[in-house]
Coordinates of C-alpha atoms and ligand atoms in Angstrom, one line a residue:
M1 CA -22.8 -2.7 -15.9
A2 CA -19.6 -0.7 -15.2
L3 CA -16.3 -2.4 -15.8
L4 CA -15.1 -1.7 -12.3
E5 CA -17.3 -0.9 -9.3
V6 CA -15.8 -0.1 -5.9
D7 CA -18.1 0.3 -2.9
D8 CA -17.3 1.3 0.6
L9 CA -13.7 0.0 0.2
R10 CA -12.0 0.1 3.6
I11 CA -8.4 -1.0 4.2
R12 CA -7.4 -1.6 7.8
L13 CA -3.7 -1.8 8.7
Q14 CA -2.2 -3.2 11.8
T15 CA 0.4 -0.6 12.9
P16 CA 2.6 -0.6 15.9
R17 CA 0.2 1.9 17.5
G18 CA -2.9 -0.2 16.8
A19 CA -5.3 -0.8 14.0
A20 CA -6.0 2.1 11.7
D21 CA -8.0 2.6 8.5
A22 CA -5.7 3.7 5.7
V23 CA -8.6 3.7 3.3
R24 CA -11.8 4.9 4.8
G25 CA -14.8 3.7 2.8
I26 CA -14.2 5.0 -0.8
G27 CA -16.3 4.2 -3.8
F28 CA -16.1 4.8 -7.5
A29 CA -17.1 3.3 -10.8
L30 CA -15.2 3.0 -14.1
E31 CA -16.6 2.3 -17.5
R32 CA -14.8 0.6 -20.3
G33 CA -12.4 3.0 -22.0
Q34 CA -12.7 5.6 -19.3
T35 CA -9.7 7.2 -17.6
L36 CA -9.7 8.0 -13.9
G37 CA -7.0 9.8 -11.9
I38 CA -6.3 9.4 -8.2
V39 CA -4.4 12.3 -6.8
G40 CA -3.3 13.2 -3.2
E41 CA -0.2 13.6 -1.1
S42 CA 2.1 10.9 0.0
G43 CA 0.4 8.4 2.4
C44 CA -3.2 9.2 1.5
G45 CA -3.9 5.6 0.4
K46 CA -3.4 5.7 -3.3
S47 CA -1.2 2.7 -3.6
L48 CA -3.1 0.6 -1.1
T49 CA -6.2 1.3 -3.1
A50 CA -4.4 0.1 -6.3
Q51 CA -3.0 -2.9 -4.6
S52 CA -6.4 -4.0 -3.3
L53 CA -7.8 -3.9 -6.9
I54 CA -5.3 -6.5 -8.0
G55 CA -5.3 -8.5 -4.7
L56 CA -1.8 -7.6 -3.7
L57 CA -2.2 -5.9 -0.4
P58 CA 0.6 -6.2 2.2
P59 CA 0.1 -8.9 4.9
A60 CA -0.6 -6.2 7.5
A61 CA -3.6 -5.0 5.5
R62 CA -7.2 -6.2 5.2
A63 CA -9.8 -4.9 2.8
T64 CA -13.6 -4.9 3.3
G65 CA -16.3 -3.5 1.1
S66 CA -16.7 -4.5 -2.5
I67 CA -14.6 -4.5 -5.7
R68 CA -16.4 -5.9 -8.7
L69 CA -14.9 -6.4 -12.1
D70 CA -17.7 -6.9 -14.7
G71 CA -20.0 -7.8 -11.8
Q72 CA -17.6 -10.4 -10.3
E73 CA -16.7 -9.7 -6.7
L74 CA -12.9 -9.7 -6.3
L75 CA -12.6 -9.2 -2.6
G76 CA -12.3 -12.6 -0.9
L77 CA -11.5 -14.5 -4.1
P78 CA -8.9 -17.2 -3.5
E79 CA -5.3 -16.3 -4.7
R80 CA -5.6 -18.8 -7.6
A81 CA -8.5 -17.0 -9.1
L82 CA -7.0 -13.5 -8.5
C83 CA -3.8 -14.7 -10.2
G84 CA -5.9 -15.5 -13.3
I85 CA -7.2 -11.9 -13.3
R86 CA -4.0 -10.1 -12.4
G87 CA -1.8 -9.6 -15.5
S88 CA -4.6 -10.9 -17.7
R89 CA -7.7 -8.7 -17.2
I90 CA -6.0 -6.0 -15.1
G91 CA -2.5 -4.8 -16.0
M92 CA -0.3 -2.9 -13.6
V93 CA 2.4 -0.4 -14.3
F94 CA 4.6 0.5 -11.3
Q95 CA 6.5 3.6 -10.4
E96 CA 9.9 1.9 -10.6
P97 CA 9.9 -0.5 -13.6
M98 CA 12.4 -2.8 -12.0
T99 CA 9.6 -3.7 -9.6
A100 CA 7.9 -5.6 -12.4
L101 CA 11.0 -6.6 -14.4
N102 CA 13.3 -9.5 -13.5
P103 CA 16.9 -8.4 -14.0
L104 CA 17.9 -12.0 -14.9
H105 CA 15.5 -12.5 -17.7
T106 CA 15.6 -11.2 -21.3
I107 CA 13.0 -8.7 -22.2
A108 CA 11.4 -11.0 -24.8
R109 CA 10.9 -13.6 -22.2
Q110 CA 9.3 -11.2 -19.7
V111 CA 7.1 -9.4 -22.0
G112 CA 5.9 -12.7 -23.4
E113 CA 5.6 -14.4 -20.0
P114 CA 2.0 -13.3 -19.2
L115 CA 0.9 -14.8 -22.6
R116 CA 2.6 -18.1 -21.7
L117 CA 1.1 -18.1 -18.2
H118 CA -2.5 -16.9 -18.9
R119 CA -3.1 -17.9 -22.5
G120 CA -0.8 -20.9 -22.8
V121 CA 0.8 -19.7 -26.1
S122 CA 3.9 -21.4 -27.4
R123 CA 7.4 -19.9 -26.7
A124 CA 7.8 -18.9 -30.3
A125 CA 4.4 -17.2 -30.5
A126 CA 5.0 -15.4 -27.2
R127 CA 8.3 -14.1 -28.6
Q128 CA 6.6 -12.8 -31.7
A129 CA 3.9 -11.1 -29.6
A130 CA 6.6 -9.6 -27.4
L131 CA 8.3 -8.2 -30.4
A132 CA 5.1 -6.5 -31.7
L133 CA 4.4 -5.1 -28.2
L134 CA 8.0 -3.8 -27.8
E135 CA 7.8 -2.1 -31.2
R136 CA 4.4 -0.6 -30.3
V137 CA 5.7 0.9 -27.1
G138 CA 8.6 2.5 -28.9
I139 CA 11.7 0.4 -28.1
P140 CA 14.1 1.3 -30.8
D141 CA 15.5 -1.7 -32.8
A142 CA 13.3 -4.0 -30.8
A143 CA 14.0 -7.0 -33.1
S144 CA 17.7 -7.0 -32.5
R145 CA 17.3 -6.3 -28.7
L146 CA 14.8 -9.1 -27.8
D147 CA 17.6 -11.0 -25.9
A148 CA 18.9 -8.0 -24.0
Y149 CA 18.4 -7.6 -20.3
P150 CA 16.6 -4.8 -18.4
H151 CA 19.8 -3.1 -17.2
Q152 CA 20.8 -2.5 -20.9
F153 CA 17.9 0.0 -21.3
S154 CA 17.4 3.5 -20.0
G155 CA 14.9 4.3 -17.3
G156 CA 12.3 5.5 -19.8
Q157 CA 12.8 2.4 -22.0
R158 CA 12.5 0.2 -19.0
Q159 CA 9.1 1.8 -18.2
R160 CA 8.1 1.2 -21.8
I161 CA 9.0 -2.5 -21.4
G162 CA 7.0 -2.6 -18.2
I163 CA 4.0 -1.1 -20.1
A164 CA 4.4 -3.7 -22.9
M165 CA 4.3 -6.5 -20.3
A166 CA 1.2 -5.0 -18.7
L167 CA -0.5 -4.9 -22.1
A168 CA 0.5 -8.4 -23.2
C169 CA -2.8 -10.1 -22.5
G170 CA -4.9 -7.2 -23.7
P171 CA -6.3 -6.2 -20.2
D172 CA -9.6 -4.4 -19.8
L173 CA -8.1 -2.2 -17.1
L174 CA -4.6 -0.7 -16.8
I175 CA -3.6 0.6 -13.4
A176 CA -0.5 2.9 -13.5
D177 CA 0.7 3.9 -10.0
E178 CA 3.0 6.9 -10.3
P179 CA 4.4 5.5 -13.6
T180 CA 6.5 8.5 -14.4
T181 CA 7.6 9.8 -11.0
A182 CA 11.1 8.2 -11.4
L183 CA 11.6 9.7 -14.8
D184 CA 12.8 13.1 -16.0
V185 CA 10.2 15.6 -17.3
T186 CA 10.7 15.0 -21.0
V187 CA 10.6 11.2 -20.7
Q188 CA 7.6 11.6 -18.3
K189 CA 5.7 13.4 -21.0
Q190 CA 6.5 10.7 -23.6
I191 CA 5.3 7.9 -21.4
L192 CA 2.1 9.7 -20.5
A193 CA 1.5 10.3 -24.2
L194 CA 2.1 6.6 -24.9
L195 CA -0.4 5.6 -22.2
Q196 CA -3.0 8.0 -23.8
E197 CA -2.5 6.5 -27.2
L198 CA -2.7 2.9 -25.9
V199 CA -5.9 3.6 -24.0
A200 CA -7.5 5.2 -27.0
E201 CA -6.3 2.5 -29.4
R202 CA -7.3 -0.5 -27.3
G203 CA -10.4 0.8 -25.5
M204 CA -8.9 -0.1 -22.1
A205 CA -9.9 1.7 -19.0
L206 CA -7.0 3.5 -17.1
I207 CA -6.5 4.3 -13.5
L208 CA -3.6 6.8 -13.2
I209 CA -2.2 7.5 -9.8
S210 CA -0.1 10.6 -9.1
H211 CA 0.7 13.1 -6.4
D212 CA 1.0 15.6 -9.3
L213 CA -2.1 17.6 -10.0
G214 CA -0.7 18.7 -13.4
V215 CA -0.3 15.1 -14.5
I216 CA -3.8 14.3 -13.5
A217 CA -5.3 17.4 -15.0
Q218 CA -3.9 16.7 -18.4
N219 CA -4.3 12.9 -18.6
V220 CA -7.6 11.7 -17.3
S221 CA -11.3 12.5 -17.8
R222 CA -12.4 11.8 -14.2
T223 CA -10.5 12.6 -11.0
L224 CA -10.7 11.4 -7.3
V225 CA -8.9 13.7 -4.8
M226 CA -7.9 11.6 -1.8
Y227 CA -6.8 12.7 1.6
G228 CA -6.3 10.6 4.7
G229 CA -7.9 7.5 3.0
S230 CA -11.0 9.3 2.0
V231 CA -12.2 10.7 -1.4
V232 CA -12.8 14.3 -0.5
E233 CA -13.7 15.5 -4.0
S234 CA -14.4 13.8 -7.3
G235 CA -16.0 14.3 -10.7
P236 CA -15.1 15.1 -14.3
T237 CA -11.5 16.5 -14.2
A238 CA -12.5 19.7 -16.0
A239 CA -15.3 20.4 -13.5
V240 CA -13.2 19.6 -10.4
F241 CA -10.4 21.9 -11.5
A242 CA -12.6 24.7 -12.8
A243 CA -14.5 24.9 -9.5
R244 CA -12.4 23.6 -6.7
A245 CA -14.7 22.9 -3.7
H246 CA -12.7 21.1 -1.0
P247 CA -10.2 23.1 0.9
Y248 CA -7.7 20.3 0.4
T249 CA -8.1 20.4 -3.4
R250 CA -7.5 24.2 -3.2
G251 CA -4.4 23.6 -1.2
L252 CA -3.1 21.1 -3.7
F253 CA -4.0 23.5 -6.6
A254 CA -2.2 26.4 -4.9
A255 CA 0.9 24.2 -4.3
R256 CA 1.3 23.0 -7.9
P257 CA 4.4 24.2 -9.6
A258 CA 3.6 27.1 -11.9
L259 CA 4.4 26.4 -15.5
G260 CA 7.6 28.1 -16.4
A261 CA 8.5 29.0 -12.9
P262 CA 12.3 29.4 -12.6
R263 CA 14.2 26.4 -11.2
G264 CA 14.5 26.6 -7.5
T265 CA 11.3 28.6 -7.0
R266 CA 9.8 27.6 -3.7
L267 CA 6.5 25.8 -3.9
A268 CA 3.6 26.9 -1.9
T269 CA 2.7 24.0 0.4
I270 CA -0.2 23.1 2.5
A271 CA 0.4 24.0 6.1
G272 CA 1.0 21.1 8.4
S273 CA 1.8 17.5 7.4
V274 CA -0.2 14.4 6.8
P275 CA -0.9 13.1 10.3
E276 CA -0.3 9.4 11.2
L277 CA -3.2 7.2 10.4
V278 CA -4.1 6.4 14.0
D279 CA -4.2 10.1 14.7
L280 CA -6.7 11.0 12.0
P281 CA -9.9 12.6 13.4
P282 CA -13.1 10.5 13.2
G283 CA -14.8 13.2 11.1
C284 CA -13.2 14.9 8.1
A285 CA -9.6 13.6 7.7
F286 CA -8.4 17.1 6.7
A287 CA -9.9 18.8 9.8
G288 CA -6.5 19.1 11.6
R289 CA -5.0 21.1 8.7
C290 CA -7.9 23.0 7.3
R291 CA -8.3 26.7 8.0
Y292 CA -12.1 26.4 7.8
T293 CA -12.4 23.7 10.5
A294 CA -15.3 23.9 12.8
D295 CA -16.0 21.6 15.7
A296 CA -18.4 19.5 13.7
C297 CA -15.7 18.8 11.1
R298 CA -13.7 16.8 13.7
S299 CA -16.5 14.5 14.7
T300 CA -18.8 14.1 11.6
V301 CA -17.9 12.4 8.4
P302 CA -19.1 15.0 5.8
P303 CA -21.8 13.6 3.4
A304 CA -21.3 14.1 -0.3
T305 CA -22.7 17.3 -1.7
R306 CA -23.6 17.3 -5.4
L307 CA -22.4 20.2 -7.5
P308 CA -23.1 20.6 -11.3
H309 CA -21.7 18.2 -13.8
G310 CA -21.5 15.2 -11.5
H311 CA -19.0 16.9 -9.3
L312 CA -19.1 15.7 -5.6
V313 CA -17.4 17.1 -2.6
R314 CA -17.4 16.1 1.1
C315 CA -17.1 19.3 3.2
L316 CA -19.4 20.4 5.9
R317 CA -18.5 24.1 5.4
L318 CA -19.2 24.2 1.7
D319 CA -22.1 26.6 2.1
E320 CA -19.9 29.1 3.9
I321 CA -16.8 28.8 1.7
G322 CA -18.3 28.3 -1.7
V323 CA -16.1 27.1 -4.6
E324 CA -12.9 28.5 -5.9
R325 CA -12.7 29.3 -9.6
G326 CA -10.0 30.5 -12.0
L327 CA -6.3 30.3 -11.7
A328 CA -5.7 30.9 -8.0
Ligands
LIG401 N1 3.1 -2.5 3.9 C1 2.6 -1.5 4.7 N2 2.7 -1.7 6.1 C2 2.3 -0.8 6.9 N3 1.8 0.4 6.6 C3 1.7 0.7 5.3 C4 2.1 -0.3 4.3 N4 1.8 0.2 3.0 C5 1.3 1.4 3.3 N5 1.2 1.7 4.6 C6 0.6 2.9 5.2 O1 -0.7 3.2 4.6 C7 -0.8 4.5 4.3 C8 -1.2 4.7 2.9 O2 -0.1 4.3 2.1 P1 -0.1 4.3 0.5 O3 1.2 3.6 0.1 O4 -1.3 3.8 0.0 O5 0.1 5.8 0.2 P2 0.2 6.6 -1.2 O6 -0.9 7.5 -1.3 O7 0.4 5.6 -2.3 O8 1.6 7.4 -0.9 P3 2.8 7.8 -1.9 O9 2.4 9.0 -2.7 O10 3.9 8.0 -0.9 O11 3.1 6.5 -2.7 C9 0.4 5.2 4.7 O12 0.2 5.8 6.0 C10 1.4 4.1 4.8 O13 2.4 4.4 5.7
LIG402 MG1 2.0 5.2 -3.5

């Protein structure tokens, strides 16, 4: 049995212009120790998907379908039961570490808190565990800084503290939603390297969410490309990037910043902007922006086509457009 199995996950939002599906029936499975990336432009449903996995959707959102952790259905579990899973079996790292950290509590207290809450360990034992975790994530001089407050650390250090907190109970799954977007490039690399090490060392599964194709390409073994609430392409990261099949993936690939491009170089962008949810066509979500759109694309949800190496794509025009290889 896979650690996490998501089937036909749909997240419906009440918006001022009516109900709209922000996530439109996605599915994936994740084994223990496996790493999965979710990539796509702003608004494609990455964060809502992550929030649904830990039962923290906004009040305006309702999820249907199935989310199973070790076979246990999480959708519809009462808050009390979800609370026992969140922070214990599933750890979450946020884009902005202060989302997770309380400015009024010392870092020792916060990093040890999940252990007190979920494992009922003593204050002294939690403090000891917090120290070990803070040392592991690379907080310099952790022993003498246990009683410092979050604002006394740099952004990168705060993200390390957030990671330590997410790891406290030894979760089976770590979800990191844009964990490095708020950090500068050097610190970003260090944090991603730390996540890699921790995943390898602890055998956790990782879901890494990013709008940055480069971050995904270098850090996860499997990738989901999302657009307009749908997974348009998925598979082993190497296979997806070596043979881009969906026009949206090609667009993202062409728009990625070239390594070593001089500062200020204009990025190629995908024509058009992400439409509002209620305006998405009933067929392929990308139909309004795609240069290959045919009439059928607007009305028919494309079925998944299997390519070699477990690579899947949902595009009605695949036969005509083929796949794109090499460095475009
Ligand atoms: N609390 C909310 N209330 C209303 N609409 C929301 C809420 N959260 C998200 N949405 C809408 O749902 C859609 C998906 O949002 P989501 O936050 O999942 O996108 P995302 O892929 O994480 O984008 P980003 O890269 O900007 O973080 C967007 O259209 C967004 O406006
Ligand atoms: Mg997001």
